[in-house]
XYZ file of C-alpha atoms in Angstrom:
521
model
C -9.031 13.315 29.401
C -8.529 15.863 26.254
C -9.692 14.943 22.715
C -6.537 12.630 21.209
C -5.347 11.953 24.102
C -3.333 8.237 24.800
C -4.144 6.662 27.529
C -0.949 4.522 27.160
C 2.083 5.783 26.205
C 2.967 4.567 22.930
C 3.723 5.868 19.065
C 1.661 7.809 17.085
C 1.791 7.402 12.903
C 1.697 10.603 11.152
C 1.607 11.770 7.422
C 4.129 10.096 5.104
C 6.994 12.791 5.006
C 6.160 14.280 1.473
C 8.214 17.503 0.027
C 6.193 21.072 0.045
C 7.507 21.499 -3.431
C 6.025 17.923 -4.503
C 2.592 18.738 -2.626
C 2.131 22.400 -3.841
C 3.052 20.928 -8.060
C -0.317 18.386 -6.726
C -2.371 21.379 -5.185
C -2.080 19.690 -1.684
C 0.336 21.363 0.399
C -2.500 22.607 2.616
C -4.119 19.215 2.873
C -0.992 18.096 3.648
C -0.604 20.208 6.401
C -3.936 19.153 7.886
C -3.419 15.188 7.750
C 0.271 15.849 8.972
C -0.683 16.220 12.640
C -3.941 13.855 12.145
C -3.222 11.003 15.038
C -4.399 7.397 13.412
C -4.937 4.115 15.367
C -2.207 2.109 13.145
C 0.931 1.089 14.995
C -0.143 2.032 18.502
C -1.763 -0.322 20.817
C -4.800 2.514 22.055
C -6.127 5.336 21.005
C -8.568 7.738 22.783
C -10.107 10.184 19.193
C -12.863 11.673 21.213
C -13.075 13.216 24.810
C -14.677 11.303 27.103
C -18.051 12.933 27.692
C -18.303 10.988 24.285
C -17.717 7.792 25.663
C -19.845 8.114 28.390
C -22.843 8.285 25.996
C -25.207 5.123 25.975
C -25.314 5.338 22.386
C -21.698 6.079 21.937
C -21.571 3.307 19.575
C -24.126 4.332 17.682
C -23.069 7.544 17.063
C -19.684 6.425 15.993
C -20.667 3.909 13.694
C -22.557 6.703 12.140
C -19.310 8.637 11.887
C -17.328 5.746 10.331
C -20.233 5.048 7.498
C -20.148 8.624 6.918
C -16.166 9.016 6.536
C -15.956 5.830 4.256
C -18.925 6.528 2.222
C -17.484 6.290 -1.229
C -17.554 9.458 -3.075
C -19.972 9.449 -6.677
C -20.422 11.092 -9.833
C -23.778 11.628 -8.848
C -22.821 13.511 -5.663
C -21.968 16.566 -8.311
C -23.642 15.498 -11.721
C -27.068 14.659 -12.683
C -26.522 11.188 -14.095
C -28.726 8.452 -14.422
C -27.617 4.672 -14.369
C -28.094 2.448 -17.082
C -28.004 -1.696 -17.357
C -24.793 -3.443 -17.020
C -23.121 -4.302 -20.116
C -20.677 -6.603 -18.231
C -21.986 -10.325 -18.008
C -20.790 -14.096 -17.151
C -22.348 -16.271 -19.208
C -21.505 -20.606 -19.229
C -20.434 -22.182 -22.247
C -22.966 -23.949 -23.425
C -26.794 -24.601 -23.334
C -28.182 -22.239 -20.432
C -31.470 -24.254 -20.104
C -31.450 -27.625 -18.668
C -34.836 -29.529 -18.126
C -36.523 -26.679 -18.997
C -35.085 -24.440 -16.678
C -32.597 -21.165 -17.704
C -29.778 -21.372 -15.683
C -28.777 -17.682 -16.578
C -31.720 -16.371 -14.107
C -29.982 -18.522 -11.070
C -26.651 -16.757 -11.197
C -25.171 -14.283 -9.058
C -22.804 -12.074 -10.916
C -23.019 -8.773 -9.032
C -22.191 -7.246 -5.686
C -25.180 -5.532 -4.144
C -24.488 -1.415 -3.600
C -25.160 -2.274 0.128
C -22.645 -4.743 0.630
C -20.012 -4.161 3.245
C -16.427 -6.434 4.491
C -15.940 -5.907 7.805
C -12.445 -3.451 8.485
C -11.613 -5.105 11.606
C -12.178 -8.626 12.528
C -10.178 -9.293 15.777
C -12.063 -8.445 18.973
C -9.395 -7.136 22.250
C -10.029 -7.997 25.745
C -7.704 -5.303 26.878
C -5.385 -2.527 25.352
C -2.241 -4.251 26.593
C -3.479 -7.239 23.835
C -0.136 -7.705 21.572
C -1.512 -4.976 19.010
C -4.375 -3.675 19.950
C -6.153 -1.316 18.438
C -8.993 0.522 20.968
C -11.359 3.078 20.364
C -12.130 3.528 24.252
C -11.068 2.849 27.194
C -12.499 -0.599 27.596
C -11.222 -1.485 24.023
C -15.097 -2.240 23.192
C -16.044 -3.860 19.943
C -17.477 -1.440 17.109
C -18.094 -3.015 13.635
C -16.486 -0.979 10.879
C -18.017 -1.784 7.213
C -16.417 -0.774 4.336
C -18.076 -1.209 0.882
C -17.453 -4.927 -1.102
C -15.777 -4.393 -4.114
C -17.039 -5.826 -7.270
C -19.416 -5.521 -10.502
C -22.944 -3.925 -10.019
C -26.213 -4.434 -11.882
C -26.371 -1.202 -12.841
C -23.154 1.291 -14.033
C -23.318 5.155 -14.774
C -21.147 5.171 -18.365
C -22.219 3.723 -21.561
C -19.329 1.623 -22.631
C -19.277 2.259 -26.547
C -19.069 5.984 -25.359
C -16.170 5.838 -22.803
C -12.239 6.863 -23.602
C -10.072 5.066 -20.449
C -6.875 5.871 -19.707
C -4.181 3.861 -17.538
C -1.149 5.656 -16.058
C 1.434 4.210 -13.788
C 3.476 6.374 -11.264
C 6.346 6.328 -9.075
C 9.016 3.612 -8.602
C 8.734 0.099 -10.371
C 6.890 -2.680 -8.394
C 6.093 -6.741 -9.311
C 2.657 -6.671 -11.363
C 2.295 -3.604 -12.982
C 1.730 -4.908 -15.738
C -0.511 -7.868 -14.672
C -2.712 -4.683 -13.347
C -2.465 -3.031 -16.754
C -3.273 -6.358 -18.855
C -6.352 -6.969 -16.534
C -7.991 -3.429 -16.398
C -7.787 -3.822 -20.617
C -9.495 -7.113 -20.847
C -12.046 -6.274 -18.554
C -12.903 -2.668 -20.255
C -13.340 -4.799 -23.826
C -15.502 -7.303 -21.695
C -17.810 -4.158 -20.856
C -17.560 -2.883 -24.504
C -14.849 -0.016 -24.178
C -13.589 0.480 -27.336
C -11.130 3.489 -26.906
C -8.340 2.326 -24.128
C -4.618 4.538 -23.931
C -2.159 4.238 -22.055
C -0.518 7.712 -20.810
C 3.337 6.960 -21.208
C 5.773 7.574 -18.008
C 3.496 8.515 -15.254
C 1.792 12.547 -14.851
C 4.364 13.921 -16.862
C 2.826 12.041 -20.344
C 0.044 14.326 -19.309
C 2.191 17.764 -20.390
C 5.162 16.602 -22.074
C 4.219 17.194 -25.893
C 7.019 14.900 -26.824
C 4.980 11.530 -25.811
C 2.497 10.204 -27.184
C -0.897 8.280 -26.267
C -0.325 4.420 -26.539
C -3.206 3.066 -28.123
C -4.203 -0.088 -26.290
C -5.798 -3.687 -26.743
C -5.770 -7.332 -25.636
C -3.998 -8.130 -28.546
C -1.534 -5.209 -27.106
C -1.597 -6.199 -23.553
C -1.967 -10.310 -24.059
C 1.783 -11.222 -22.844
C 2.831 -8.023 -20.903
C 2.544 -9.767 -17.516
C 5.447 -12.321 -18.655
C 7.932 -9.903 -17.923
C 8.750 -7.152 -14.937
C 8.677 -3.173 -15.144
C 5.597 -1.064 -16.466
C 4.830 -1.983 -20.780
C 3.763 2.005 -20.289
C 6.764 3.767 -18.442
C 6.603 5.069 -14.787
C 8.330 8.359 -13.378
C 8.192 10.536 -10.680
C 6.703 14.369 -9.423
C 4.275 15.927 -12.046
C 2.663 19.300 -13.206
C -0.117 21.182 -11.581
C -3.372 19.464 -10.916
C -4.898 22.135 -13.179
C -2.405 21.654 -15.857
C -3.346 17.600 -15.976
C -6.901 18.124 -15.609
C -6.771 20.502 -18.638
C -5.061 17.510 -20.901
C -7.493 14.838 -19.550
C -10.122 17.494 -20.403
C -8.651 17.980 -24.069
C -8.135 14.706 -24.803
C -11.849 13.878 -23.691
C -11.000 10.773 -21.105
C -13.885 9.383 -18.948
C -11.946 6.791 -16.833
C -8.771 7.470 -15.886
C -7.045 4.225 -13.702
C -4.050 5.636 -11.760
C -1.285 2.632 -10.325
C 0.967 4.130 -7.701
C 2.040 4.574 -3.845
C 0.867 7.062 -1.520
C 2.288 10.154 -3.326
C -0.024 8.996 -6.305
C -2.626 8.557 -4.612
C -2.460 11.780 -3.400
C -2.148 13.538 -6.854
C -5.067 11.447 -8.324
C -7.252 12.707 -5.004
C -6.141 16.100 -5.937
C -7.228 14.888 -10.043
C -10.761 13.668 -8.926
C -11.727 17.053 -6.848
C -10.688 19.175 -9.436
C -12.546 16.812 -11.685
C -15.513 17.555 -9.442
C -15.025 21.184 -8.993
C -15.122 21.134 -12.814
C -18.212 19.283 -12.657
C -16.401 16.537 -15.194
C -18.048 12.886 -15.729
C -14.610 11.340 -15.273
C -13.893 8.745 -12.805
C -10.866 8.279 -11.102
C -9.863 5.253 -9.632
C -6.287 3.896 -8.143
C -4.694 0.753 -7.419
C -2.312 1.071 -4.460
C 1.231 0.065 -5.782
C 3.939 -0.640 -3.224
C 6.562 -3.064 -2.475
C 6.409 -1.407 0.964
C 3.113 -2.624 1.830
C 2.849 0.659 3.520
C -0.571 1.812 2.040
C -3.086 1.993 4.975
C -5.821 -0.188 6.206
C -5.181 -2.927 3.247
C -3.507 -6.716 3.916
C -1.279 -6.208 1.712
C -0.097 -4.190 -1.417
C 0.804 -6.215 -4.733
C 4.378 -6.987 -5.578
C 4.780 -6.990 -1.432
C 5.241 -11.049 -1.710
C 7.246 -10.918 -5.330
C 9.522 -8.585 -3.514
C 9.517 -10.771 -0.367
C 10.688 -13.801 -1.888
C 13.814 -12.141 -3.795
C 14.689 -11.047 -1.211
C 14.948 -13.974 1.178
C 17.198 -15.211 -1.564
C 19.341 -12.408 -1.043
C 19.427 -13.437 2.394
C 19.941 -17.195 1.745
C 23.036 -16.010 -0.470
C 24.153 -14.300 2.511
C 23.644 -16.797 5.026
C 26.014 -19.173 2.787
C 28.645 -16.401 2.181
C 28.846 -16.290 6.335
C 28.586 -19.405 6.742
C 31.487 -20.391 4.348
C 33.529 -17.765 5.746
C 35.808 -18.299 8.613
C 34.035 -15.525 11.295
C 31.844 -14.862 8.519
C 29.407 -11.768 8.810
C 26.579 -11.521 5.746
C 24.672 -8.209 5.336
C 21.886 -7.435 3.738
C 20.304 -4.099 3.060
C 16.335 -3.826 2.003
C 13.507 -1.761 0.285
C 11.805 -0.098 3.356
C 12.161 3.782 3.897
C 9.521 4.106 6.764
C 8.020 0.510 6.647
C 10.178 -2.909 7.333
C 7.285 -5.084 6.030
C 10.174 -6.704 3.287
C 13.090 -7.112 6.227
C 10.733 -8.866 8.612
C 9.210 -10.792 6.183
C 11.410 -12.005 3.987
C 13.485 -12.289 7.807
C 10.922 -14.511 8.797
C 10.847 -16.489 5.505
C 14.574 -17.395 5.306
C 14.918 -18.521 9.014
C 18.318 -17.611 8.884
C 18.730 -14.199 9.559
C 20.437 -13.368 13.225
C 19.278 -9.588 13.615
C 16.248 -7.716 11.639
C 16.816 -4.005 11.875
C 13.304 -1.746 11.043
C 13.010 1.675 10.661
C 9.924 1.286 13.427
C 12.183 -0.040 16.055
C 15.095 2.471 17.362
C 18.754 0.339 17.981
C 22.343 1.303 18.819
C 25.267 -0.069 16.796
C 28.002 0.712 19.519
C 28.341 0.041 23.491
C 26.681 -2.678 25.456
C 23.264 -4.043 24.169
C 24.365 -2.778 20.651
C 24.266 -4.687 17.633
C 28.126 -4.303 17.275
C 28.477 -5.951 20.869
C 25.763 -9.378 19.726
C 27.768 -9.419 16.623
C 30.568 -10.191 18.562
C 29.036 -12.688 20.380
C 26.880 -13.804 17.657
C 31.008 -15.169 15.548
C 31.941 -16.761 19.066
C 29.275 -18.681 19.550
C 28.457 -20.103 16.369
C 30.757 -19.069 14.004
C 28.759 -16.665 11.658
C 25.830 -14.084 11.509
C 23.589 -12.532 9.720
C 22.091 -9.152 9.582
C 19.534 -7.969 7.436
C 18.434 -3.751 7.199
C 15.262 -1.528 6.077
C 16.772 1.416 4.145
C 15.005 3.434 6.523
C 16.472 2.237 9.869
C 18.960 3.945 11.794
C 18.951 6.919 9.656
C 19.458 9.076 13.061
C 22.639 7.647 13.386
C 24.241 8.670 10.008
C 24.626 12.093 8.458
C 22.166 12.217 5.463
C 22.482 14.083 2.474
C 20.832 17.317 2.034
C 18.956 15.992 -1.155
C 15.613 14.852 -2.158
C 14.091 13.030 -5.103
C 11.854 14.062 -8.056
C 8.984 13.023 -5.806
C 9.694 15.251 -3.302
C 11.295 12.445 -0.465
C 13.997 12.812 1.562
C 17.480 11.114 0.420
C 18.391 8.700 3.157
C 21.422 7.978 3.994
C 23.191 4.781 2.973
C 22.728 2.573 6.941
C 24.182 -0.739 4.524
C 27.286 1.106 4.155
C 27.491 2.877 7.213
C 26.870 -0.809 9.108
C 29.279 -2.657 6.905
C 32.073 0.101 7.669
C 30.735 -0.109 11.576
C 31.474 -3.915 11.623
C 34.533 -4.112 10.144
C 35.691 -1.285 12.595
C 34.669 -2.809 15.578
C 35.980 -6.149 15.212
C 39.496 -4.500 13.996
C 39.667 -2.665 17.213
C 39.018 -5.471 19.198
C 40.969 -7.996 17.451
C 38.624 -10.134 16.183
C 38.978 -11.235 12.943
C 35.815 -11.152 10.547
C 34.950 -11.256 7.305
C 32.031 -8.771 6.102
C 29.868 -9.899 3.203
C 27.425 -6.911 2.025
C 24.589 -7.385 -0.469
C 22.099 -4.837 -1.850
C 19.884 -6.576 -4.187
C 17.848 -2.746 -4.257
C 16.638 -2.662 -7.384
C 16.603 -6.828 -8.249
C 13.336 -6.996 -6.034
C 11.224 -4.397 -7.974
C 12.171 -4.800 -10.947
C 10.994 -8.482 -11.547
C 8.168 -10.278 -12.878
C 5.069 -11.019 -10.219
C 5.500 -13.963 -8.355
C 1.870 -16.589 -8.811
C 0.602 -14.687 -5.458
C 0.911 -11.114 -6.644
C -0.409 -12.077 -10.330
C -3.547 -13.283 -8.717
C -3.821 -10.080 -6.366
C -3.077 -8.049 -9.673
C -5.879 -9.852 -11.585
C -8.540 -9.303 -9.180
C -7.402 -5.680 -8.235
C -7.179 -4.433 -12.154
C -10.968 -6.062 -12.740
C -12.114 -4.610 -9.706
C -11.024 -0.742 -10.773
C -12.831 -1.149 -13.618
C -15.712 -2.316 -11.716
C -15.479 0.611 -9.415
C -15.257 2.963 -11.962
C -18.127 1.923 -14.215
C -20.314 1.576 -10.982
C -19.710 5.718 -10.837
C -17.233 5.966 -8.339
C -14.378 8.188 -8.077
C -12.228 8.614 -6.088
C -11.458 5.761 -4.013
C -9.139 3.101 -4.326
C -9.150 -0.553 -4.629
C -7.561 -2.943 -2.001
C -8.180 -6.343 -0.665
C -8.975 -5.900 3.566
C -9.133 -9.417 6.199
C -9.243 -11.305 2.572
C -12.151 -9.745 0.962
C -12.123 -6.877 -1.530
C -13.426 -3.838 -0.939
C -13.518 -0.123 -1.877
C -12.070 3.010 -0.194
C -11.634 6.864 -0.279
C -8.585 7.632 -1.313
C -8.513 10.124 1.768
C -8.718 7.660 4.451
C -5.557 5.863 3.084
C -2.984 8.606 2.472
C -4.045 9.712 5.797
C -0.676 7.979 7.015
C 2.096 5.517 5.855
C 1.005 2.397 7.525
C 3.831 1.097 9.548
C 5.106 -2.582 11.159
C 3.732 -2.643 14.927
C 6.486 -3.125 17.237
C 3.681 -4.560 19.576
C 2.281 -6.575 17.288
C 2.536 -10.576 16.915
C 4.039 -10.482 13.812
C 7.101 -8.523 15.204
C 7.319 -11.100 18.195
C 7.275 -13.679 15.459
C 10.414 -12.397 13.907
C 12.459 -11.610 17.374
C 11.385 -15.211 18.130
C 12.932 -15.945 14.665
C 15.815 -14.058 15.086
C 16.535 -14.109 18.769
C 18.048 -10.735 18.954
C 17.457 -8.811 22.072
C 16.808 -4.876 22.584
C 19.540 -3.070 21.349
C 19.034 0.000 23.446
């Protein structure tokens, strides 16, 4: 069997579907082009990445451990620069005496992660690839550990504090906890020492537009920013040339620069951090993966996944008792979710009320038998009422979609809560059926709130991580919380793909059991 080869027929996840104009403004249209066919062992239950002569090495495992530690090794200013390290600055000390019965307490702590610390990737072990959601390497789907480096303060860091200019910029669309993220990265740079912290106003473009202004920032500044939703330093979308940003970093002599945004953001500040390099530049630049999606590989979850989760099971709720109220009552909801359905299933899952979950994983038919038009129907004889709830992204090859796309660069989509609503209420007219279609499309409610106590937490510990990252010399990776533990990654290995909800998976079978809706193909 041929290199990247399945040896069960299932999906492959590719490269998140990002413009050539957007990628060429970034300098990473060719990159692009590389990761676009690059197969990934996400959504698909096994995965054969090497020919078999490989397997059928004795020290196969070996060899691809090897691989793994090499691909996640976290890229370092001192891969490029010669720079030495110098104490930590950032310390934990009790309120208090530190010496009881003679004894310092201060020498018994254990503030700081140790360089070779690793969080396992992968902690489920699969007897078989036909496992609900496996995930195989070989044939046998044999266990291989998969470390990834712990997140967290170090002993030693490579940047002086009293020395260092950081910068904060958030990107792309608005999410829950942006500005927890923000406060925390602040308070944590003054804990270190920083003394110079901006914020660049409205995402890339406050790098070249001459019209905005640094934001000087502060705890004082930042103190109650998380109490309400949106970004305290503006967001927006597409950006100049790498070179041109890099240039304005450059000129305005920044040494940390802390980047908040999706996959398209992470992509740019990848592009930032090699030019950076190429440049030979002590600047550091670290993300934090933003998404309501939760679409960013690899991680648990994304922050302002849950805020966004539970508005918009309310939405659902409030369509469950519009249906319900209504004689033949149908309540529709339409979701965040271009290529992921993370929000429908889950906040699906979380109301308990919804009738049919529609993904943009999963492929359905509206009309004919098995369609969702046909267990509507069935769905107001039965018991009266139904509810439907739909990704953005879903069924998008069965309405005609506008020839458009973004300032990012993405595709428009075409409106499927519309184009379902108008479906329904055809249907039922032409086969006399009375019912009564409710459509919601709380959009923009669920993103632009404040962080739920969930998300505020995962903010916290994200933003003081970055900095962590950053002062320990890194750049280039991103920050991310994987099987509950925190841990650092190359920015590389998570824009590889758009991570995606497993049709095989449990948690999908948890929501049809939910539901109870069958196949509609």
């Amino acid at each position: 069997m041929s290199a990247s080869t399945s040896f069960i027929a299932v999906g492959v996840v590719r490269s998140p579907d990002l413009s050539s104009s957007k990628l060429s403004s970034l300098g990473l249209w060719g990159k692009a082009q590389r990761l676009r066919h690059r197969v990934r062992p996400m959504y698909v239950q096994s995965i054969i990445s090497k020919p078999d002569t490989y397997f059928r090495d004795p020290d196969w495992k070996k060899h691809y451990q090897e691989e793994f530690e090499e691909k996640f090794d976290l890229p370092h200013l001192k891969d490029v620069l010669d720079v030495q390290p110098i104490p930590t600055t950032f310390a934990l000390k009790s309120r208090g005496s530190q010496v009881l019965d003679g004894t310092n307490l201060s020498t018994k702590r254990s503030d700081y992660v140790d360089n070779d610390d690793r969080a396992l990737l992968k902690v489920i072990k699969y007897s078989s690839p036909t496992s609900a959601g496996a995930e195989c390497i070989d044939p046998d789907c044999s266990w291989v550990e998969q470390w990834v480096h712990r997140a967290g303060p170090r002993k030693q860091i490579f940047f002086d504090p009293k020395d260092v200019k950081a910068a904060i910029v958030t990107c792309g669309g608005l999410c829950p906890g942006l500005n927890d993220v923000i406060r925390q990265i602040v308070f944590t740079l003054e804990i270190y020492g920083v003394g110079e912290i901006v914020g660049i106003p409205f995402g890339y473009r406050g790098f070249f537009d001459g019209s905005l202004q640094e934001i000087p920032l502060s705890r004082h500044v930042v103190q109650n920013i998380n109490l309400s939703g949106g970004s305290f330093l503006g967001t927006s979308r597409g950006g100049a040339s790498v070179g041109d940003i890099v240039d304005s970093i450059e000129a305005r002599e920044i040494d940390m620069l802390f980047v908040l945004g999706g996959n398209g953001t992470h992509a740019g500040a990848n592009a930032i951090h090699n030019e950076c390099r190429r440049r030979k530049l002590r600047i550091s630049v670290v993300c934090v993966p933003k998404t309501i999606d939760n679409d960013i590989l690899l991680m648990d979850k994304t922050f302002g996944f849950d805020t966004a989760v539970e508005e918009a099971q309310r939405a659902i709720n409030s369509a469950y008792i519009e249906a319900r109220s209504a004689y033949h009552g149908v309540g529709l909801v339409k979701l965040m979710g271009r290529s992921s359905g993370f929000i429908a299933m889950y906040a699906s899952l979380s109301s308990g009320q919804v009738d049919v979950c529609l993904i943009p994983e999963v492929p359905f038919k509206l009309d004919g038998p098995f369609g969702v038009l046909e267990h509507l129907e069935h769905l107001i004889k039965s018991k009266g009422s139904a509810v439907v709830c739909v990704a953005e992204g879903a069924g998008q090859e069965l309405i005609e979609k506008p020839d458009a796309k973004d300032a990012s660069g993405n595709v428009v989509l075409g409106d499927i809560g519309v184009h379902i609503q108008q479906k329904i209420k055809r249907h039922f007219k032409e086969v006399g059926f009375f019912a009564d279609v409710k459509y919601i499309d709380p959009t923009y409610m669920i993103r632009a709130c404040r962080a739920n106590a969930s998300d505020a937490i995962l903010c916290t510990v994200l933003g003081q991580n970055a900095v962590h990252g950053a002062f320990a010399g890194f750049s280039g990776i991103t920050v991310g919380i994987c099987n509950t533990h925190y841990v650092y990654l190359p920015i590389t290995e998570v824009i590889a793909s758009t991570r995606q909800v497993d049709p095989k998976s449990r948690m999908w079978h948890r929501c049809l059991t939910s539901t109870g809706q069958p196949d509609f193909m």
